[in-house]
Amino acid sequence: MQTFVAPSMQLSLAPNSTQPLKIVALGDSLVYGFGDPDGGGWVERLRRTWMLPESPGHVLYNLGVRGDRIGQVAKRLEVEFRHRGELRNRVPDIIILSVGVNDSARVGRPDGKNYTEFTSFEEQLALLLQQAQKLCPVLFVGMVPVDEGKMPFMNCLYYNRDDQHRYKEATKQVCRKQGIPYLDIFDKWMEHPETWRIKRLSSDGLHPNTLGYQTLLEDVINWESMAHFNSSKYYPLTS
């Protein structure tokens, strides 16, 4: 039995089984790890820490797809989830979501329409989170602030921090309403000087670089909702 405690927004998985947790991470290029040729991104770096023979940890599947928006993640969510069970009649224990930055982009020009209109984004997000919570407990990792001076991306997408902030705040609020832990990477990184952030972004101004993904990994593993998975062995109760 798995419990998800909404008031404190903490994931609670009690020990009982010898099986490690099975975790799926779904989202866009931030999950995929684009921009990190050394470590493969924060998800891959975390996966590797759980593969050491002397201290085997949980099973983590990277299901990030570059360019994905909220609607595309929603379409593949349950299929991806159902095909990552490993053992017969078992499914993943936790879903980590990270999506939204591509929805916020302006198309064609700096004042163009958002790739996903804001109201539509809110509606699709609420449905996605409801869908995910019917499957298992959910965690949400937020987006990284971009370098606006490097836009447009691929000569057609204009990302800006004002729109990012609007979309991430909407995500944060929906997560709060549904009792889903949300890691606000945007605000954490914006607390640092611009020079600090630029050092952690690739030349395209959108994707983190090797240092950026290492920083992201540290943010994630030090997050209260995730830290206990690294400090000791936590396993799901079986029915």
PDB file of C-alpha atoms in Angstrom:
ATOM      1  CA  MET A   1       0.000   0.000   0.000  1.00  0.00           C
ATOM      2  CA  GLN A   2       1.343   3.428  -0.962  1.00  0.00           C
ATOM      3  CA  THR A   3       0.247   6.606   0.742  1.00  0.00           C
ATOM      4  CA  PHE A   4       0.415  10.137  -0.560  1.00  0.00           C
ATOM      5  CA  VAL A   5       0.037  12.797   2.126  1.00  0.00           C
ATOM      6  CA  ALA A   6      -1.382  15.943   0.566  1.00  0.00           C
ATOM      7  CA  PRO A   7      -1.186  18.482   3.454  1.00  0.00           C
ATOM      8  CA  SER A   8       2.605  18.307   3.804  1.00  0.00           C
ATOM      9  CA  MET A   9       3.003  17.289   0.159  1.00  0.00           C
ATOM     10  CA  GLN A  10       5.299  14.413   1.129  1.00  0.00           C
ATOM     11  CA  LEU A  11       5.584  11.093  -0.604  1.00  0.00           C
ATOM     12  CA  SER A  12       5.398   8.239   1.890  1.00  0.00           C
ATOM     13  CA  LEU A  13       6.471   4.752   0.904  1.00  0.00           C
ATOM     14  CA  ALA A  14       6.920   2.356   3.797  1.00  0.00           C
ATOM     15  CA  PRO A  15       9.426  -0.524   3.769  1.00  0.00           C
ATOM     16  CA  ASN A  16       8.192  -4.078   3.472  1.00  0.00           C
ATOM     17  CA  SER A  17       9.262  -5.546   0.127  1.00  0.00           C
ATOM     18  CA  THR A  18      12.713  -6.521  -1.087  1.00  0.00           C
ATOM     19  CA  GLN A  19      11.918  -5.033  -4.468  1.00  0.00           C
ATOM     20  CA  PRO A  20      13.345  -1.568  -5.245  1.00  0.00           C
ATOM     21  CA  LEU A  21      11.047   1.232  -6.299  1.00  0.00           C
ATOM     22  CA  LYS A  22      10.346   1.539 -10.000  1.00  0.00           C
ATOM     23  CA  ILE A  23      10.237   5.177 -11.057  1.00  0.00           C
ATOM     24  CA  VAL A  24       9.377   6.688 -14.445  1.00  0.00           C
ATOM     25  CA  ALA A  25      10.387  10.233 -15.397  1.00  0.00           C
ATOM     26  CA  LEU A  26       8.286  11.734 -18.195  1.00  0.00           C
ATOM     27  CA  GLY A  27       8.660  15.084 -19.870  1.00  0.00           C
ATOM     28  CA  ASP A  28      10.636  17.108 -22.358  1.00  0.00           C
ATOM     29  CA  SER A  29      14.342  17.666 -23.069  1.00  0.00           C
ATOM     30  CA  LEU A  30      15.011  18.538 -19.414  1.00  0.00           C
ATOM     31  CA  VAL A  31      14.155  14.923 -18.592  1.00  0.00           C
ATOM     32  CA  TYR A  32      15.869  13.579 -21.716  1.00  0.00           C
ATOM     33  CA  GLY A  33      19.078  15.387 -20.717  1.00  0.00           C
ATOM     34  CA  PHE A  34      19.848  17.262 -23.947  1.00  0.00           C
ATOM     35  CA  GLY A  35      22.932  19.426 -23.516  1.00  0.00           C
ATOM     36  CA  ASP A  36      24.840  17.078 -21.209  1.00  0.00           C
ATOM     37  CA  PRO A  37      27.162  14.839 -23.274  1.00  0.00           C
ATOM     38  CA  ASP A  38      29.115  13.848 -20.154  1.00  0.00           C
ATOM     39  CA  GLY A  39      26.397  12.721 -17.757  1.00  0.00           C
ATOM     40  CA  GLY A  40      23.286  12.444 -19.921  1.00  0.00           C
ATOM     41  CA  GLY A  41      21.211  14.841 -17.818  1.00  0.00           C
ATOM     42  CA  TRP A  42      19.966  14.821 -14.228  1.00  0.00           C
ATOM     43  CA  VAL A  43      17.720  11.770 -14.683  1.00  0.00           C
ATOM     44  CA  GLU A  44      20.536   9.689 -16.141  1.00  0.00           C
ATOM     45  CA  ARG A  45      22.944  10.886 -13.450  1.00  0.00           C
ATOM     46  CA  LEU A  46      20.453   9.847 -10.769  1.00  0.00           C
ATOM     47  CA  ARG A  47      19.879   6.496 -12.472  1.00  0.00           C
ATOM     48  CA  ARG A  48      23.624   5.819 -12.411  1.00  0.00           C
ATOM     49  CA  THR A  49      23.882   6.496  -8.692  1.00  0.00           C
ATOM     50  CA  TRP A  50      21.310   3.730  -8.174  1.00  0.00           C
ATOM     51  CA  MET A  51      23.255   1.213 -10.321  1.00  0.00           C
ATOM     52  CA  LEU A  52      26.348   0.788  -8.155  1.00  0.00           C
ATOM     53  CA  PRO A  53      26.909  -2.908  -7.340  1.00  0.00           C
ATOM     54  CA  GLU A  54      27.879  -2.117  -3.742  1.00  0.00           C
ATOM     55  CA  SER A  55      24.749  -0.061  -3.115  1.00  0.00           C
ATOM     56  CA  PRO A  56      22.016  -0.954  -5.610  1.00  0.00           C
ATOM     57  CA  GLY A  57      19.113   1.449  -5.544  1.00  0.00           C
ATOM     58  CA  HIS A  58      15.861   2.041  -7.333  1.00  0.00           C
ATOM     59  CA  VAL A  59      14.953   1.446 -10.971  1.00  0.00           C
ATOM     60  CA  LEU A  60      14.584   4.668 -12.955  1.00  0.00           C
ATOM     61  CA  TYR A  61      13.338   4.963 -16.539  1.00  0.00           C
ATOM     62  CA  ASN A  62      14.050   8.110 -18.567  1.00  0.00           C
ATOM     63  CA  LEU A  63      11.001   8.774 -20.750  1.00  0.00           C
ATOM     64  CA  GLY A  64      11.874  12.302 -21.818  1.00  0.00           C
ATOM     65  CA  VAL A  65      11.190  13.387 -25.410  1.00  0.00           C
ATOM     66  CA  ARG A  66      12.744  16.535 -26.829  1.00  0.00           C
ATOM     67  CA  GLY A  67      10.207  19.199 -27.723  1.00  0.00           C
ATOM     68  CA  ASP A  68       7.295  17.595 -25.895  1.00  0.00           C
ATOM     69  CA  ARG A  69       4.513  19.797 -24.621  1.00  0.00           C
ATOM     70  CA  ILE A  70       1.829  19.049 -22.076  1.00  0.00           C
ATOM     71  CA  GLY A  71      -0.558  17.456 -24.575  1.00  0.00           C
ATOM     72  CA  GLN A  72       2.068  15.099 -25.963  1.00  0.00           C
ATOM     73  CA  VAL A  73       3.100  13.919 -22.507  1.00  0.00           C
ATOM     74  CA  ALA A  74      -0.550  13.318 -21.636  1.00  0.00           C
ATOM     75  CA  LYS A  75      -1.068  11.197 -24.751  1.00  0.00           C
ATOM     76  CA  ARG A  76       1.767   8.824 -23.933  1.00  0.00           C
ATOM     77  CA  LEU A  77       1.556   8.827 -20.132  1.00  0.00           C
ATOM     78  CA  GLU A  78      -0.486   5.689 -19.485  1.00  0.00           C
ATOM     79  CA  VAL A  79       1.054   3.646 -22.302  1.00  0.00           C
ATOM     80  CA  GLU A  80       4.561   4.444 -21.048  1.00  0.00           C
ATOM     81  CA  PHE A  81       3.486   3.665 -17.489  1.00  0.00           C
ATOM     82  CA  ARG A  82       1.906   0.317 -18.331  1.00  0.00           C
ATOM     83  CA  HIS A  83       5.004  -0.854 -20.215  1.00  0.00           C
ATOM     84  CA  ARG A  84       7.507  -0.246 -17.401  1.00  0.00           C
ATOM     85  CA  GLY A  85       6.355  -2.875 -14.941  1.00  0.00           C
ATOM     86  CA  GLU A  86       9.317  -5.266 -15.331  1.00  0.00           C
ATOM     87  CA  LEU A  87       7.659  -7.997 -13.306  1.00  0.00           C
ATOM     88  CA  ARG A  88       4.309  -9.533 -14.233  1.00  0.00           C
ATOM     89  CA  ASN A  89       1.306  -7.610 -12.896  1.00  0.00           C
ATOM     90  CA  ARG A  90       3.521  -4.882 -11.453  1.00  0.00           C
ATOM     91  CA  VAL A  91       3.625  -1.252 -12.526  1.00  0.00           C
ATOM     92  CA  PRO A  92       5.866   1.690 -11.532  1.00  0.00           C
ATOM     93  CA  ASP A  93       5.624   3.078  -8.005  1.00  0.00           C
ATOM     94  CA  ILE A  94       6.262   6.768  -8.752  1.00  0.00           C
ATOM     95  CA  ILE A  95       5.883   9.132 -11.713  1.00  0.00           C
ATOM     96  CA  ILE A  96       8.161  12.160 -11.984  1.00  0.00           C
ATOM     97  CA  LEU A  97       6.829  14.783 -14.410  1.00  0.00           C
ATOM     98  CA  SER A  98       8.725  17.735 -15.886  1.00  0.00           C
ATOM     99  CA  VAL A  99       7.089  19.611 -18.749  1.00  0.00           C
ATOM    100  CA  GLY A 100       5.834  23.093 -19.635  1.00  0.00           C
ATOM    101  CA  VAL A 101       8.713  25.150 -20.982  1.00  0.00           C
ATOM    102  CA  ASN A 102       7.904  24.314 -24.616  1.00  0.00           C
ATOM    103  CA  ASP A 103       4.279  25.241 -24.054  1.00  0.00           C
ATOM    104  CA  SER A 104       5.377  28.721 -22.937  1.00  0.00           C
ATOM    105  CA  ALA A 105       7.426  29.552 -26.059  1.00  0.00           C
ATOM    106  CA  ARG A 106       6.304  32.312 -28.420  1.00  0.00           C
ATOM    107  CA  VAL A 107       6.075  31.106 -32.014  1.00  0.00           C
ATOM    108  CA  GLY A 108       7.526  33.051 -34.942  1.00  0.00           C
ATOM    109  CA  ARG A 109       8.283  36.307 -33.169  1.00  0.00           C
ATOM    110  CA  PRO A 110       8.897  37.640 -29.630  1.00  0.00           C
ATOM    111  CA  ASP A 111       5.259  38.754 -29.297  1.00  0.00           C
ATOM    112  CA  GLY A 112       3.767  35.783 -31.145  1.00  0.00           C
ATOM    113  CA  LYS A 113       1.246  33.363 -29.717  1.00  0.00           C
ATOM    114  CA  ASN A 114       2.329  30.933 -27.039  1.00  0.00           C
ATOM    115  CA  TYR A 115       2.904  27.450 -28.442  1.00  0.00           C
ATOM    116  CA  THR A 116       0.161  26.239 -26.088  1.00  0.00           C
ATOM    117  CA  GLU A 117      -2.373  28.926 -25.242  1.00  0.00           C
ATOM    118  CA  PHE A 118      -2.287  29.614 -21.494  1.00  0.00           C
ATOM    119  CA  THR A 119      -5.876  28.653 -20.636  1.00  0.00           C
ATOM    120  CA  SER A 120      -5.536  25.466 -22.666  1.00  0.00           C
ATOM    121  CA  PHE A 121      -2.287  24.709 -20.850  1.00  0.00           C
ATOM    122  CA  GLU A 122      -3.994  25.036 -17.460  1.00  0.00           C
ATOM    123  CA  GLU A 123      -6.817  22.741 -18.525  1.00  0.00           C
ATOM    124  CA  GLN A 124      -4.511  20.119 -20.045  1.00  0.00           C
ATOM    125  CA  LEU A 125      -2.216  20.248 -17.009  1.00  0.00           C
ATOM    126  CA  ALA A 126      -5.039  19.619 -14.562  1.00  0.00           C
ATOM    127  CA  LEU A 127      -6.185  16.634 -16.626  1.00  0.00           C
ATOM    128  CA  LEU A 128      -2.627  15.278 -16.928  1.00  0.00           C
ATOM    129  CA  LEU A 129      -2.065  15.410 -13.185  1.00  0.00           C
ATOM    130  CA  GLN A 130      -5.418  13.811 -12.459  1.00  0.00           C
ATOM    131  CA  GLN A 131      -4.604  11.064 -14.951  1.00  0.00           C
ATOM    132  CA  ALA A 132      -1.165  10.510 -13.415  1.00  0.00           C
ATOM    133  CA  GLN A 133      -2.466  10.383  -9.839  1.00  0.00           C
ATOM    134  CA  LYS A 134      -4.887   7.612 -10.777  1.00  0.00           C
ATOM    135  CA  LEU A 135      -1.846   5.512 -11.673  1.00  0.00           C
ATOM    136  CA  CYS A 136       0.481   6.151  -8.697  1.00  0.00           C
ATOM    137  CA  PRO A 137       2.007   8.946  -6.568  1.00  0.00           C
ATOM    138  CA  VAL A 138       3.398  11.874  -8.574  1.00  0.00           C
ATOM    139  CA  LEU A 139       6.276  14.354  -8.212  1.00  0.00           C
ATOM    140  CA  PHE A 140       6.820  17.407 -10.429  1.00  0.00           C
ATOM    141  CA  VAL A 141      10.195  19.003 -11.253  1.00  0.00           C
ATOM    142  CA  GLY A 142       9.949  22.545 -12.607  1.00  0.00           C
ATOM    143  CA  MET A 143      11.696  24.275 -15.506  1.00  0.00           C
ATOM    144  CA  VAL A 144      15.041  26.087 -15.764  1.00  0.00           C
ATOM    145  CA  PRO A 145      15.069  29.847 -16.576  1.00  0.00           C
ATOM    146  CA  VAL A 146      16.321  30.551 -20.090  1.00  0.00           C
ATOM    147  CA  ASP A 147      18.862  33.059 -21.402  1.00  0.00           C
ATOM    148  CA  GLU A 148      16.629  35.423 -23.394  1.00  0.00           C
ATOM    149  CA  GLY A 149      19.628  36.927 -25.165  1.00  0.00           C
ATOM    150  CA  LYS A 150      20.141  33.675 -27.089  1.00  0.00           C
ATOM    151  CA  MET A 151      16.643  33.551 -28.570  1.00  0.00           C
ATOM    152  CA  PRO A 152      15.153  32.543 -30.946  1.00  0.00           C
ATOM    153  CA  PHE A 153      15.698  28.821 -30.564  1.00  0.00           C
ATOM    154  CA  MET A 154      15.854  27.011 -33.925  1.00  0.00           C
ATOM    155  CA  ASN A 155      15.094  30.367 -35.564  1.00  0.00           C
ATOM    156  CA  CYS A 156      11.409  30.211 -34.645  1.00  0.00           C
ATOM    157  CA  LEU A 157      10.767  29.794 -30.914  1.00  0.00           C
ATOM    158  CA  TYR A 158      11.139  32.730 -28.550  1.00  0.00           C
ATOM    159  CA  TYR A 159      11.382  31.678 -24.914  1.00  0.00           C
ATOM    160  CA  ASN A 160      11.241  34.388 -22.244  1.00  0.00           C
ATOM    161  CA  ARG A 161      11.308  34.334 -18.464  1.00  0.00           C
ATOM    162  CA  ASP A 162       8.054  36.270 -17.994  1.00  0.00           C
ATOM    163  CA  ASP A 163       6.088  33.611 -19.830  1.00  0.00           C
ATOM    164  CA  GLN A 164       8.079  30.876 -18.098  1.00  0.00           C
ATOM    165  CA  HIS A 165       7.154  32.344 -14.732  1.00  0.00           C
ATOM    166  CA  ARG A 166       3.470  32.503 -15.672  1.00  0.00           C
ATOM    167  CA  TYR A 167       3.361  28.882 -16.824  1.00  0.00           C
ATOM    168  CA  LYS A 168       5.388  27.532 -13.914  1.00  0.00           C
ATOM    169  CA  GLU A 169       3.228  29.412 -11.397  1.00  0.00           C
ATOM    170  CA  ALA A 170       0.133  27.861 -12.953  1.00  0.00           C
ATOM    171  CA  THR A 171       1.807  24.454 -12.674  1.00  0.00           C
ATOM    172  CA  LYS A 172       2.803  25.092  -9.079  1.00  0.00           C
ATOM    173  CA  GLN A 173      -0.753  26.102  -8.140  1.00  0.00           C
ATOM    174  CA  VAL A 174      -2.365  23.069  -9.779  1.00  0.00           C
ATOM    175  CA  CYS A 175       0.161  20.788  -8.081  1.00  0.00           C
ATOM    176  CA  ARG A 176      -0.644  22.391  -4.732  1.00  0.00           C
ATOM    177  CA  LYS A 177      -4.380  21.912  -5.260  1.00  0.00           C
ATOM    178  CA  GLN A 178      -3.892  18.252  -6.127  1.00  0.00           C
ATOM    179  CA  GLY A 179      -1.373  17.567  -3.353  1.00  0.00           C
ATOM    180  CA  ILE A 180       1.569  16.943  -5.675  1.00  0.00           C
ATOM    181  CA  PRO A 181       5.078  17.928  -4.505  1.00  0.00           C
ATOM    182  CA  TYR A 182       6.528  20.589  -6.835  1.00  0.00           C
ATOM    183  CA  LEU A 183      10.216  21.516  -7.049  1.00  0.00           C
ATOM    184  CA  ASP A 184      10.459  25.159  -8.142  1.00  0.00           C
ATOM    185  CA  ILE A 185      13.731  25.095 -10.084  1.00  0.00           C
ATOM    186  CA  PHE A 186      12.911  28.398 -11.804  1.00  0.00           C
ATOM    187  CA  ASP A 187      12.781  30.375  -8.556  1.00  0.00           C
ATOM    188  CA  LYS A 188      15.795  28.544  -7.104  1.00  0.00           C
ATOM    189  CA  TRP A 189      17.935  29.467 -10.098  1.00  0.00           C
ATOM    190  CA  MET A 190      16.599  33.021 -10.331  1.00  0.00           C
ATOM    191  CA  GLU A 191      17.885  33.622  -6.806  1.00  0.00           C
ATOM    192  CA  HIS A 192      21.418  33.439  -8.247  1.00  0.00           C
ATOM    193  CA  PRO A 193      23.189  36.117 -10.332  1.00  0.00           C
ATOM    194  CA  GLU A 194      22.818  36.080 -14.109  1.00  0.00           C
ATOM    195  CA  THR A 195      26.465  35.025 -14.473  1.00  0.00           C
ATOM    196  CA  TRP A 196      25.776  31.946 -12.315  1.00  0.00           C
ATOM    197  CA  ARG A 197      22.829  30.921 -14.514  1.00  0.00           C
ATOM    198  CA  ILE A 198      24.645  31.513 -17.810  1.00  0.00           C
ATOM    199  CA  LYS A 199      27.465  29.221 -16.673  1.00  0.00           C
ATOM    200  CA  ARG A 200      24.875  26.453 -16.338  1.00  0.00           C
ATOM    201  CA  LEU A 201      23.189  26.869 -19.730  1.00  0.00           C
ATOM    202  CA  SER A 202      24.221  25.569 -23.134  1.00  0.00           C
ATOM    203  CA  SER A 203      25.020  27.943 -25.970  1.00  0.00           C
ATOM    204  CA  ASP A 204      21.393  27.770 -27.164  1.00  0.00           C
ATOM    205  CA  GLY A 205      20.280  29.545 -23.976  1.00  0.00           C
ATOM    206  CA  LEU A 206      17.568  26.952 -23.376  1.00  0.00           C
ATOM    207  CA  HIS A 207      19.090  23.665 -22.236  1.00  0.00           C
ATOM    208  CA  PRO A 208      21.335  23.198 -19.210  1.00  0.00           C
ATOM    209  CA  ASN A 209      24.932  22.181 -19.896  1.00  0.00           C
ATOM    210  CA  THR A 210      26.964  19.588 -17.986  1.00  0.00           C
ATOM    211  CA  LEU A 211      27.354  21.889 -14.980  1.00  0.00           C
ATOM    212  CA  GLY A 212      23.674  22.810 -15.177  1.00  0.00           C
ATOM    213  CA  TYR A 213      22.513  19.216 -15.069  1.00  0.00           C
ATOM    214  CA  GLN A 214      24.850  18.465 -12.184  1.00  0.00           C
ATOM    215  CA  THR A 215      23.286  21.401 -10.347  1.00  0.00           C
ATOM    216  CA  LEU A 216      19.826  20.095 -11.233  1.00  0.00           C
ATOM    217  CA  LEU A 217      20.724  16.680  -9.857  1.00  0.00           C
ATOM    218  CA  GLU A 218      21.815  18.270  -6.589  1.00  0.00           C
ATOM    219  CA  ASP A 219      18.572  20.259  -6.453  1.00  0.00           C
ATOM    220  CA  VAL A 220      16.544  17.093  -6.951  1.00  0.00           C
ATOM    221  CA  ILE A 221      18.360  14.798  -4.520  1.00  0.00           C
ATOM    222  CA  ASN A 222      18.338  17.515  -1.825  1.00  0.00           C
ATOM    223  CA  TRP A 223      14.613  18.100  -2.333  1.00  0.00           C
ATOM    224  CA  GLU A 224      12.771  16.881   0.740  1.00  0.00           C
ATOM    225  CA  SER A 225      10.359  14.846  -1.375  1.00  0.00           C
ATOM    226  CA  MET A 226      13.257  12.910  -2.940  1.00  0.00           C
ATOM    227  CA  ALA A 227      16.104  13.066  -0.418  1.00  0.00           C
ATOM    228  CA  HIS A 228      14.948  10.108   1.668  1.00  0.00           C
ATOM    229  CA  PHE A 229      15.240   7.808  -1.357  1.00  0.00           C
ATOM    230  CA  ASN A 230      19.012   8.375  -1.286  1.00  0.00           C
ATOM    231  CA  SER A 231      19.526   8.425   2.483  1.00  0.00           C
ATOM    232  CA  SER A 232      18.066   4.965   3.105  1.00  0.00           C
ATOM    233  CA  LYS A 233      16.250   2.146   1.386  1.00  0.00           C
ATOM    234  CA  TYR A 234      12.558   2.831   0.963  1.00  0.00           C
ATOM    235  CA  TYR A 235      10.362   0.187  -0.576  1.00  0.00           C
ATOM    236  CA  PRO A 236       6.648   0.053  -1.363  1.00  0.00           C
ATOM    237  CA  LEU A 237       4.367  -2.111   0.668  1.00  0.00           C
ATOM    238  CA  THR A 238       2.916  -4.955  -1.347  1.00  0.00           C
ATOM    239  CA  SER A 239      -0.714  -5.982  -1.153  1.00  0.00           C
TER     240      SER A 239
END
